[in-house]
Amino acid sequence: MYLFLIAICTANGQVAQDRFELLALKLEEYAIENPKIDKEIDISFTGTLQDFAISFSKETKTNLTIEPSINPKIVANFADTKPRDILLHLCKFYSLDLMFSGSIITLIPFKSLPTPYQPREIDAKYNAYNEKLELNLTGDTLDFVVKKISQVTSKNVIVTKAASNEIVKGFIGAVPFEEALEQLAKRNDLTYSKEESGYYIFDKASNAPISVNGDDSKGLDNKRNAKTSSKKTQQQAIPNLKLTSTVDSLQHQTLSVNADDIGVTDIIKQASAETDQSYFFFSLPEERISLNVENVTYEALLEQVLKGTKCTFKKEGGIYLFGERTQEGLRQTKVLQFQHRSVKDILTTIPKDVVQNLQIQEFIDLNSLLVSGSAVSIAELEAFIKDIDKPVPVVMIEMLIVDFRSDKEVRIGLDAGVSDEPVTSGGSIYPSVDFTFSAKAVNKLLSLLAGNGIVNLGKVQPNFYATLQAVEDNGYAKVVSKPRLSTINGKEAKLSIGETRYYQVERTTLQGNQTPISLQEKRFESVNADFTITLTPIVSGDESVTLQIAVTQTDFLGQIQANAPPPSVNRSFTSNIKVYDKEMIVLGGLESKGVEDSGTGLPWISRVPVLKWFFSKRRKARSKSQLLIFVRPNVIY
């Protein structure tokens, strides 16, 4: 006896296999021990499914039962059909399942498994270049929202347990990151705070700390309703100095200070006593200051009051040490690593005022700076590096370069002369005429003319030749290239394609005075004709790209004189344009035209109409070229 229950197999929200394929597989296994279910039958029926089961069992000699709750009316007409196909058909059209128990088959209602909840994809976009965040929320759970924000921004955003299931809504355009979080909190009745460690925390507004003494006018923030400590310090009260502490629900203690012309040392002592901090002074700051700050941490207060003084602080073993910045024991050494850009040559971009009290060395192997100095100066440098250490976009520039060239040349004329050796007749007659007549062929023609009584010109010498030319050449070329260049933002990308030609240079020198010896030197010089395009992309905060483009094209015009540099023509232009990411632009206008009309012949006769074609050799040529460049930048972070 065995029992099989066929259902939808679901794991992690994905269907493992179609249930009807599983049903067919189980029926095939059942047919091994019950071959009757594989024998074709003919059955026609009209009535309820319960009655159909009785007829089906009698016809196939199989044990078929149906759950009593299943009793739809059916009309069936099956011819030459296997019983197992009929059962599979009933399961498909009446949403049934099969349960096997030995030789007994039971039809039961199909119960689909519930689809696991799939959270909606959170619509959050972040531009790492300008640190702007865009949110489009339509009733999303805060837990999933902060998870998505952390993924796209690589910043630590968390939510308290009390607010994890809060539903948040609202559209926030592309605004600075912290401003976006603040707006998200305001629109959904939440609180938002930032810790010194860099974590951003969301909490329910009802979980904000409340005031226990009912007095909100003593420098405490009404909106935070902070819990005020009533502890009295053991220090003697100092006139014109008012200092209180606050502890919120997360046990973060902050200070509020109102001082008027008070010594820095007195403020540090009072703040240390209020927050139960241990301290040690190597030397006492002599400056006096006035300040009014609210809800700042102990270390933030120390940084503010010690700014502009010659003293600094350092925490060591739970004790805050105070003294001059250059004093031994207060100096720090720290490794500041860059995440998104290269440390090479970075010191040239840091203002001198930021690094004047620090010793800095580039550590290329770790892409870091080794910094030694006071903690305050290092913190200032670290803050500056954090501001400039942003992902630098890479710009991939796709180009399509199309060069059209059209040439037409006509050469017509008769050329005759005497060569060093006898010439053999030969050349082309069709489709163009370029044929050389030997002296023998010319003499035959002269004999023919003299025999007909037309004219008697005699005979030419054996080395005589005559060349008849009537040639027209037409050329059209379309050259297409698709180069791709990649460069980081603000850096130059350059493409150069060219041709090199060589020409011979001869040089003769004389050595010796009485019997000079002539020495000849031959060497080959090169000359280039290049097509060069230089692009410098600059990506703006809105992802538009400013392209600085310079194009230079040099073409050879041919070899006019043997062993001389070939003449060339230069074309160039520069352009500054602004396009958006993935927009295409076309650059054109590099067009050249050439016309040449030259000829040689007998003086005066070569200019007489009709006769000039027999007493001259002429050449006409026209050329035209046009260059089009299509450019499309693609910004990649």
XYZ file of C-alpha atoms in Angstrom:
637
model
C 0.000 0.000 0.000
C 1.269 3.454 -0.828
C -0.198 6.925 -0.749
C 0.697 9.732 -3.130
C -0.735 13.214 -2.980
C -0.095 15.331 -6.077
C -0.022 19.103 -5.555
C 1.832 22.139 -6.721
C 5.406 21.902 -5.568
C 6.476 25.373 -4.571
C 9.862 26.404 -3.121
C 10.919 30.032 -2.516
C 8.012 31.292 -4.607
C 9.007 29.337 -7.763
C 7.030 26.375 -9.182
C 9.299 23.337 -9.188
C 7.396 21.448 -11.914
C 4.026 21.663 -13.646
C 1.497 19.669 -11.635
C -0.055 18.048 -14.695
C 3.327 16.679 -15.715
C 3.569 15.153 -12.238
C 0.063 13.728 -12.556
C 0.937 12.116 -15.879
C 4.105 10.657 -14.327
C 2.184 9.151 -11.381
C -0.469 7.663 -13.700
C 2.321 6.104 -15.755
C 3.771 4.537 -12.595
C 0.280 3.310 -11.618
C -0.147 1.667 -15.058
C 2.884 -0.584 -14.446
C 0.955 -2.600 -11.832
C -2.495 -1.875 -13.328
C -2.136 -2.250 -17.126
C -5.898 -1.981 -17.643
C -5.637 1.780 -17.315
C -3.522 1.810 -20.493
C -6.027 -0.071 -22.700
C -8.038 2.175 -25.042
C -11.809 2.360 -24.475
C -14.901 3.992 -25.963
C -17.247 5.744 -23.535
C -20.093 8.238 -23.929
C -21.886 9.702 -20.947
C -24.207 12.514 -19.828
C -24.863 13.066 -16.138
C -23.038 13.773 -12.887
C -19.408 13.005 -12.254
C -20.381 10.534 -9.505
C -22.394 8.472 -12.018
C -19.601 8.792 -14.570
C -17.197 7.220 -12.036
C -19.410 4.133 -11.785
C -19.515 3.713 -15.577
C -15.794 4.374 -15.854
C -14.972 1.709 -13.217
C -17.126 -0.905 -14.934
C -15.633 -0.164 -18.362
C -11.991 -0.106 -17.289
C -12.131 -2.611 -14.419
C -10.381 -0.106 -12.164
C -11.229 1.106 -8.664
C -12.195 4.813 -8.946
C -13.757 6.796 -6.099
C -14.754 10.464 -5.898
C -14.953 12.680 -2.861
C -18.683 13.263 -2.150
C -18.347 17.042 -2.391
C -17.409 16.723 -6.080
C -20.470 16.209 -8.290
C -20.517 18.487 -11.378
C -22.587 17.614 -14.431
C -20.554 16.448 -17.401
C -21.040 15.446 -21.019
C -18.360 13.025 -22.181
C -17.685 11.248 -25.435
C -14.340 9.501 -25.623
C -13.319 7.166 -28.470
C -10.166 5.022 -28.512
C -8.831 6.842 -25.465
C -6.682 5.530 -22.655
C -8.358 5.709 -19.210
C -5.362 7.535 -17.712
C -5.763 10.300 -20.345
C -9.446 10.604 -19.369
C -8.484 11.013 -15.704
C -5.895 13.642 -16.590
C -8.532 15.475 -18.669
C -10.951 15.547 -15.721
C -8.246 16.955 -13.450
C -7.476 19.758 -15.917
C -11.047 20.883 -16.649
C -12.624 20.413 -13.212
C -9.622 21.478 -11.055
C -9.147 18.061 -9.462
C -6.274 16.121 -7.988
C -5.525 12.411 -7.778
C -4.787 10.423 -4.657
C -3.483 6.863 -5.004
C -3.915 4.132 -2.397
C -2.807 0.788 -3.721
C -5.024 0.025 -6.726
C -7.590 2.625 -5.680
C -7.656 6.045 -7.382
C -9.497 8.872 -5.662
C -10.509 12.190 -7.262
C -10.236 15.032 -4.772
C -10.548 18.853 -5.133
C -7.315 20.617 -5.995
C -6.128 23.041 -3.357
C -3.459 25.439 -4.540
C -0.784 26.511 -2.146
C -0.837 30.202 -1.184
C 1.591 32.369 -3.114
C 4.297 33.710 -0.804
C 4.251 37.439 -0.295
C 6.557 39.214 -2.682
C 7.394 42.743 -1.583
C 7.034 45.399 -4.222
C 10.262 46.607 -5.772
C 11.049 49.848 -3.975
C 11.404 52.771 -6.382
C 14.585 54.426 -5.106
C 17.231 56.031 -7.313
C 20.549 57.502 -6.180
C 23.061 59.619 -8.052
C 26.402 58.882 -6.419
C 28.053 61.789 -8.235
C 26.004 64.541 -6.565
C 24.616 62.418 -3.661
C 20.985 63.037 -4.566
C 18.250 60.546 -3.660
C 14.859 60.118 -5.354
C 12.010 58.133 -3.739
C 8.596 57.149 -5.067
C 6.761 55.289 -2.297
C 3.145 54.093 -2.516
C 2.476 52.315 0.755
C 5.735 50.443 1.272
C 7.012 48.906 4.491
C 9.700 51.014 6.158
C 11.931 47.957 6.670
C 12.098 47.307 2.911
C 12.480 51.018 2.146
C 15.562 51.519 4.358
C 17.038 48.268 3.023
C 16.676 49.537 -0.552
C 18.103 52.941 0.390
C 21.126 51.274 2.004
C 21.694 49.117 -1.099
C 21.607 51.946 -3.646
C 23.527 54.497 -1.529
C 26.022 52.244 0.322
C 25.121 54.186 3.478
C 23.982 52.629 6.753
C 20.278 53.381 7.233
C 18.479 51.428 9.958
C 15.075 51.440 11.609
C 14.108 50.700 15.206
C 12.033 47.631 15.993
C 9.021 49.767 16.925
C 8.964 51.424 13.461
C 10.027 48.475 11.289
C 6.504 47.680 10.023
C 5.413 51.282 9.481
C 3.862 51.975 6.054
C 5.404 54.993 4.326
C 4.242 56.964 1.302
C 5.344 59.992 -0.668
C 7.312 61.174 -3.668
C 10.626 62.925 -3.045
C 12.461 64.354 -6.054
C 16.194 64.241 -6.579
C 17.380 66.091 -3.442
C 20.498 65.719 -1.243
C 20.600 62.439 0.674
C 20.087 63.747 4.204
C 17.368 66.140 3.062
C 15.513 63.215 1.431
C 15.625 61.222 4.692
C 14.398 64.233 6.636
C 11.463 64.733 4.256
C 10.621 61.015 4.410
C 10.463 61.202 8.206
C 8.309 64.366 8.231
C 5.772 63.058 5.706
C 5.205 59.799 7.587
C 5.215 60.998 11.238
C 8.636 59.508 11.983
C 11.765 60.762 13.683
C 15.157 60.704 12.021
C 18.608 61.147 13.550
C 22.241 60.666 12.566
C 24.842 59.139 14.856
C 28.497 60.102 14.989
C 29.367 56.664 13.599
C 27.548 57.581 10.389
C 24.378 55.531 10.976
C 20.997 57.052 10.070
C 18.156 55.898 12.375
C 14.371 56.044 11.814
C 11.980 55.724 14.753
C 8.300 56.260 15.481
C 7.403 59.745 16.616
C 5.621 58.294 19.655
C 8.920 56.721 20.771
C 10.738 60.064 20.971
C 12.057 60.867 24.483
C 9.846 62.998 26.687
C 10.715 65.704 29.161
C 10.504 64.715 32.829
C 10.773 68.124 34.463
C 8.191 69.976 32.354
C 10.601 72.849 31.672
C 11.305 73.188 27.927
C 12.670 76.708 28.089
C 16.149 75.853 29.373
C 17.911 75.353 26.085
C 16.280 71.949 25.280
C 14.746 71.115 21.911
C 10.916 71.060 22.189
C 10.555 68.818 19.124
C 12.821 66.133 20.608
C 11.201 66.397 24.090
C 14.507 65.234 25.503
C 14.885 63.882 28.975
C 16.885 66.380 31.027
C 19.320 65.282 33.625
C 18.913 67.082 36.928
C 22.281 65.991 38.241
C 24.256 68.833 39.804
C 27.938 68.921 39.152
C 30.462 69.098 41.897
C 32.097 72.114 40.226
C 31.480 75.534 41.616
C 28.934 77.528 39.619
C 30.541 79.894 37.129
C 28.774 83.145 36.265
C 27.676 83.535 32.632
C 28.009 79.764 32.049
C 24.909 77.620 31.680
C 25.487 73.935 30.871
C 22.895 71.123 30.866
C 22.881 67.544 29.552
C 20.212 65.471 27.797
C 19.770 61.689 27.432
C 17.444 60.365 24.701
C 15.708 56.984 24.359
C 18.790 55.487 22.723
C 20.943 56.520 25.695
C 22.771 59.165 23.678
C 23.866 62.039 25.902
C 24.126 65.547 24.481
C 25.040 68.919 25.948
C 23.584 72.407 25.698
C 25.954 75.249 26.569
C 25.440 78.993 26.849
C 28.662 80.812 27.738
C 29.656 84.485 27.630
C 33.391 85.258 27.770
C 34.287 82.081 29.640
C 37.676 80.354 29.718
C 37.997 77.275 27.503
C 39.412 75.309 30.445
C 36.349 76.075 32.613
C 33.961 74.933 29.886
C 35.857 71.660 29.391
C 35.894 70.952 33.136
C 32.166 71.641 33.531
C 31.280 69.514 30.476
C 33.500 66.659 31.686
C 31.902 66.684 35.118
C 28.383 66.803 33.648
C 29.082 63.766 31.420
C 31.248 61.894 33.960
C 34.312 61.948 31.666
C 37.837 61.515 33.016
C 40.379 64.043 31.767
C 44.017 65.102 32.112
C 45.589 68.445 31.140
C 49.203 68.530 29.914
C 48.760 72.282 29.474
C 45.788 74.579 30.003
C 44.229 76.569 27.143
C 44.328 80.260 27.952
C 41.716 81.466 25.455
C 38.279 82.772 26.467
C 35.241 82.294 24.225
C 31.504 82.920 23.978
C 29.207 80.301 22.517
C 25.623 79.033 22.467
C 25.126 75.449 21.278
C 22.355 72.926 21.858
C 22.237 69.142 21.816
C 25.839 68.435 20.805
C 27.941 65.492 21.890
C 30.819 65.837 24.317
C 33.485 65.380 21.640
C 31.707 67.764 19.259
C 31.748 70.394 21.999
C 35.481 69.830 22.554
C 36.169 70.274 18.850
C 34.254 73.559 18.798
C 35.805 75.131 21.889
C 39.356 74.114 20.927
C 39.146 75.465 17.389
C 41.521 78.335 16.903
C 43.534 77.405 19.977
C 46.953 75.761 20.144
C 45.527 72.865 22.126
C 43.824 69.626 21.106
C 42.559 66.448 22.758
C 42.954 62.707 22.470
C 41.068 59.834 24.102
C 43.291 57.080 25.452
C 42.183 54.304 27.799
C 38.897 56.058 28.537
C 40.679 59.265 29.581
C 40.603 62.506 27.560
C 44.075 64.048 27.280
C 44.397 67.801 26.620
C 47.508 69.699 25.572
C 49.286 71.484 22.737
C 48.838 70.040 19.245
C 52.540 69.321 18.758
C 53.011 67.756 22.173
C 54.150 64.130 22.347
C 51.312 61.799 23.229
C 48.667 63.940 21.493
C 49.833 63.316 17.982
C 47.991 60.676 15.984
C 48.909 58.622 12.957
C 46.101 57.458 10.714
C 45.622 55.794 7.368
C 43.029 57.553 5.190
C 42.007 55.260 2.373
C 40.281 56.397 -0.798
C 37.323 54.340 -1.994
C 36.449 55.814 -5.373
C 39.476 57.610 -6.774
C 43.248 57.296 -6.993
C 45.487 58.742 -4.316
C 48.184 59.509 -6.873
C 48.861 63.257 -7.114
C 45.915 63.963 -4.774
C 48.031 66.196 -2.550
C 48.107 68.844 -5.277
C 44.327 69.259 -4.948
C 44.166 69.618 -1.141
C 44.259 73.235 0.113
C 47.450 74.152 1.971
C 45.493 75.405 4.995
C 44.110 71.895 5.531
C 47.502 70.143 5.542
C 49.811 72.790 6.998
C 49.980 71.166 10.471
C 50.153 67.591 9.206
C 52.789 65.245 7.873
C 51.348 63.408 4.852
C 52.747 60.718 2.624
C 51.102 58.921 -0.290
C 50.843 55.148 0.107
C 50.087 53.979 -3.442
C 49.947 50.272 -2.549
C 46.878 50.791 -0.347
C 45.535 53.787 -2.281
C 45.812 55.706 0.984
C 47.370 58.680 2.702
C 49.539 58.200 5.802
C 48.771 61.183 8.049
C 50.440 62.240 11.290
C 49.363 65.188 13.431
C 46.724 66.347 15.872
C 43.341 64.634 15.964
C 41.507 67.848 15.063
C 43.679 68.499 12.019
C 43.362 64.878 10.911
C 39.583 65.037 11.336
C 39.477 68.180 9.185
C 41.517 66.476 6.472
C 39.359 63.340 6.721
C 36.194 65.396 6.273
C 37.672 67.080 3.216
C 38.705 63.728 1.711
C 35.214 62.359 2.323
C 33.777 65.266 0.344
C 36.038 64.721 -2.660
C 36.160 60.914 -2.546
C 33.097 60.431 -4.744
C 32.550 57.866 -7.500
C 34.116 59.275 -10.634
C 31.938 58.545 -13.683
C 33.447 56.737 -16.634
C 32.337 58.020 -20.011
C 32.251 55.541 -22.880
C 32.146 57.454 -26.151
C 30.686 55.633 -29.136
C 31.632 57.090 -32.508
C 30.525 56.409 -36.048
C 32.921 57.915 -38.609
C 31.674 58.051 -42.203
C 34.030 59.280 -44.965
C 32.547 59.770 -48.448
C 34.944 60.129 -51.385
C 34.076 60.734 -55.036
C 36.674 61.064 -57.854
C 36.424 61.580 -61.614
C 39.370 61.770 -64.045
C 39.507 62.082 -67.855
C 42.755 61.577 -69.865
C 42.662 62.141 -73.666
C 45.502 62.695 -76.137
C 48.093 61.379 -78.523
C 51.673 60.914 -77.407
C 54.508 60.086 -79.865
C 58.262 59.777 -79.548
C 61.403 57.740 -80.009
C 62.410 55.186 -77.410
C 65.751 53.573 -76.724
C 64.524 50.232 -77.996
C 61.864 49.115 -80.469
C 58.383 49.157 -78.933
C 55.844 46.350 -79.245
C 52.257 47.274 -79.991
C 49.858 46.650 -77.127
C 47.433 48.107 -74.587
C 43.693 48.220 -73.860
C 40.954 49.130 -76.337
C 37.788 48.466 -74.324
C 36.231 49.812 -72.126
C 38.893 52.549 -72.278
C 41.471 53.265 -74.969
C 45.103 53.229 -73.851
C 47.036 51.707 -76.764
C 50.653 52.034 -77.883
C 51.499 51.654 -81.588
C 54.920 50.324 -82.604
C 56.957 51.711 -85.526
C 55.862 48.746 -87.658
C 52.179 49.495 -87.043
C 52.665 53.183 -87.806
C 54.494 52.396 -91.075
C 51.640 50.105 -92.149
C 49.201 52.927 -91.580
C 51.372 55.392 -93.529
C 51.740 52.917 -96.416
C 47.973 52.475 -96.478
C 47.426 56.220 -96.655
C 50.085 56.641 -99.407
C 48.602 53.737 -101.423
C 45.219 55.395 -101.505
C 46.764 58.602 -102.835
C 45.850 60.579 -99.765
C 49.261 61.668 -98.503
C 52.759 60.258 -98.579
C 54.568 60.841 -95.288
C 57.305 58.265 -95.716
C 58.301 55.876 -92.964
C 59.274 56.280 -89.312
C 62.416 54.816 -87.740
C 62.259 51.439 -85.904
C 62.300 52.938 -82.376
C 59.339 55.234 -83.041
C 56.145 54.779 -81.003
C 52.752 56.458 -80.686
C 50.338 56.167 -77.757
C 46.636 56.948 -78.089
C 44.794 57.492 -74.834
C 41.080 58.064 -74.102
C 40.378 57.067 -70.516
C 37.748 58.104 -67.971
C 38.035 56.906 -64.353
C 35.221 57.261 -61.817
C 35.595 56.334 -58.192
C 33.286 56.316 -55.156
C 34.231 55.197 -51.691
C 32.379 55.123 -48.379
C 34.533 54.265 -45.402
C 32.773 53.560 -42.099
C 34.499 52.903 -38.782
C 32.974 52.457 -35.331
C 35.595 53.137 -32.663
C 34.773 53.272 -28.943
C 36.742 55.256 -26.407
C 36.458 55.180 -22.624
C 37.852 57.722 -20.200
C 37.114 58.988 -16.713
C 35.400 62.284 -16.146
C 37.505 65.283 -17.168
C 40.274 63.222 -18.792
C 41.185 63.339 -22.470
C 40.435 60.484 -24.871
C 42.229 60.433 -28.205
C 41.841 58.420 -31.418
C 44.321 58.588 -34.279
C 44.183 56.739 -37.608
C 46.781 57.514 -40.248
C 48.910 56.620 -43.219
C 52.671 56.898 -43.561
C 54.489 57.476 -46.848
C 58.223 57.470 -47.521
C 60.321 59.477 -49.952
C 63.992 59.256 -50.824
C 66.490 61.924 -49.863
C 69.912 62.028 -51.525
C 72.860 63.893 -50.113
C 76.304 64.345 -51.765
C 79.358 65.338 -49.748
C 82.999 65.945 -50.774
C 85.821 64.728 -48.576
C 89.446 65.818 -49.001
C 91.066 68.999 -50.323
C 93.555 68.116 -53.122
C 91.775 65.068 -54.471
C 88.238 65.320 -53.111
C 86.150 62.165 -52.992
C 82.425 62.395 -53.693
C 80.223 60.423 -51.288
C 76.531 59.934 -51.866
C 74.118 59.180 -49.029
C 70.585 57.945 -49.597
C 67.984 57.643 -46.904
C 64.198 57.527 -46.617
C 62.185 60.119 -44.754
C 58.590 59.589 -43.622
C 55.576 61.872 -43.675
C 52.216 61.110 -42.024
C 48.630 61.843 -42.954
C 46.444 61.260 -39.912
C 42.855 61.532 -38.838
C 42.857 62.512 -35.151
C 39.912 63.157 -32.859
C 40.380 64.296 -29.274
C 37.471 64.371 -26.819
C 37.335 65.574 -23.231
C 34.019 64.787 -21.459
C 32.876 66.668 -18.353
C 29.841 65.171 -16.567
C 27.554 67.596 -14.719
C 25.347 66.881 -11.718
C 22.265 66.391 -13.912
C 24.210 63.782 -15.934
C 24.548 66.074 -18.918
C 27.922 65.828 -20.648
C 29.962 68.745 -21.942
C 32.189 67.541 -24.770
C 35.297 69.377 -25.883
C 36.016 68.013 -29.357
C 38.991 68.652 -31.612
C 39.214 67.001 -35.037
C 42.194 67.107 -37.406
C 42.346 65.402 -40.801
C 45.322 65.279 -43.178
C 45.085 63.741 -46.671
C 47.738 63.071 -49.300
C 47.094 64.614 -52.712
C 49.410 62.342 -54.649
C 53.082 62.205 -55.616
C 53.660 65.281 -57.767
C 57.441 64.943 -58.094
C 59.599 61.844 -57.780
C 61.631 61.551 -54.570
C 59.831 64.555 -53.097
C 57.466 64.712 -50.128
C 53.855 64.153 -51.249
C 51.655 67.232 -50.988
C 48.894 67.109 -48.389
C 45.841 69.067 -47.253
C 44.839 69.666 -43.627
C 41.354 70.137 -42.208
C 40.528 70.705 -38.570
C 37.894 72.124 -36.238
C 37.196 72.392 -32.502
C 33.820 72.398 -30.804
C 32.300 72.599 -27.328
C 28.818 71.131 -26.995
C 26.524 69.913 -24.236
C 24.418 66.766 -24.554
C 22.602 64.460 -22.173
C 23.588 60.900 -21.432
C 23.110 58.556 -24.435
C 22.143 61.400 -26.797
C 23.773 61.322 -30.231
C 25.222 64.308 -32.056
C 26.628 64.619 -35.559
C 29.665 66.666 -36.537
C 30.167 67.544 -40.180
C 31.416 70.196 -42.491
C 34.846 68.706 -43.176
C 34.368 68.797 -46.927
C 37.014 69.232 -49.631
C 36.712 69.680 -53.386
C 39.440 69.572 -56.000
C 39.457 70.475 -59.714
C 42.431 69.918 -62.020
C 42.652 70.735 -65.764
C 46.096 70.294 -67.306
C 47.581 69.400 -70.676
C 50.670 69.311 -72.849
C 50.964 69.775 -76.608
C 52.344 71.748 -79.529
C 52.352 75.511 -79.059
C 49.291 77.277 -80.498
C 48.048 74.169 -82.304
C 47.188 72.499 -78.984
C 44.680 75.295 -78.403
C 42.895 75.063 -81.750
C 39.520 73.301 -81.452
C 39.412 69.752 -82.853
C 43.112 69.837 -83.773
C 44.088 70.036 -80.108
C 42.890 66.468 -79.600
C 45.496 65.238 -82.108
C 48.366 67.506 -81.109
C 48.077 67.505 -77.294
C 47.546 65.336 -74.291
C 44.996 66.575 -71.710
C 43.948 65.573 -68.216
C 40.862 66.690 -66.272
C 40.167 65.554 -62.710
C 37.535 66.338 -60.080
C 37.531 65.065 -56.496
C 35.206 65.530 -53.551
C 35.312 64.177 -50.003
C 33.097 64.703 -46.980
C 33.576 63.547 -43.403
C 30.712 62.968 -40.917
C 31.281 62.022 -37.279
C 28.481 60.737 -35.013
C 29.232 60.891 -31.277
C 27.217 59.428 -28.380
C 28.456 59.554 -24.748
C 27.420 56.904 -22.207
C 27.934 57.729 -18.520
C 28.833 54.745 -16.330
C 29.237 54.846 -12.532
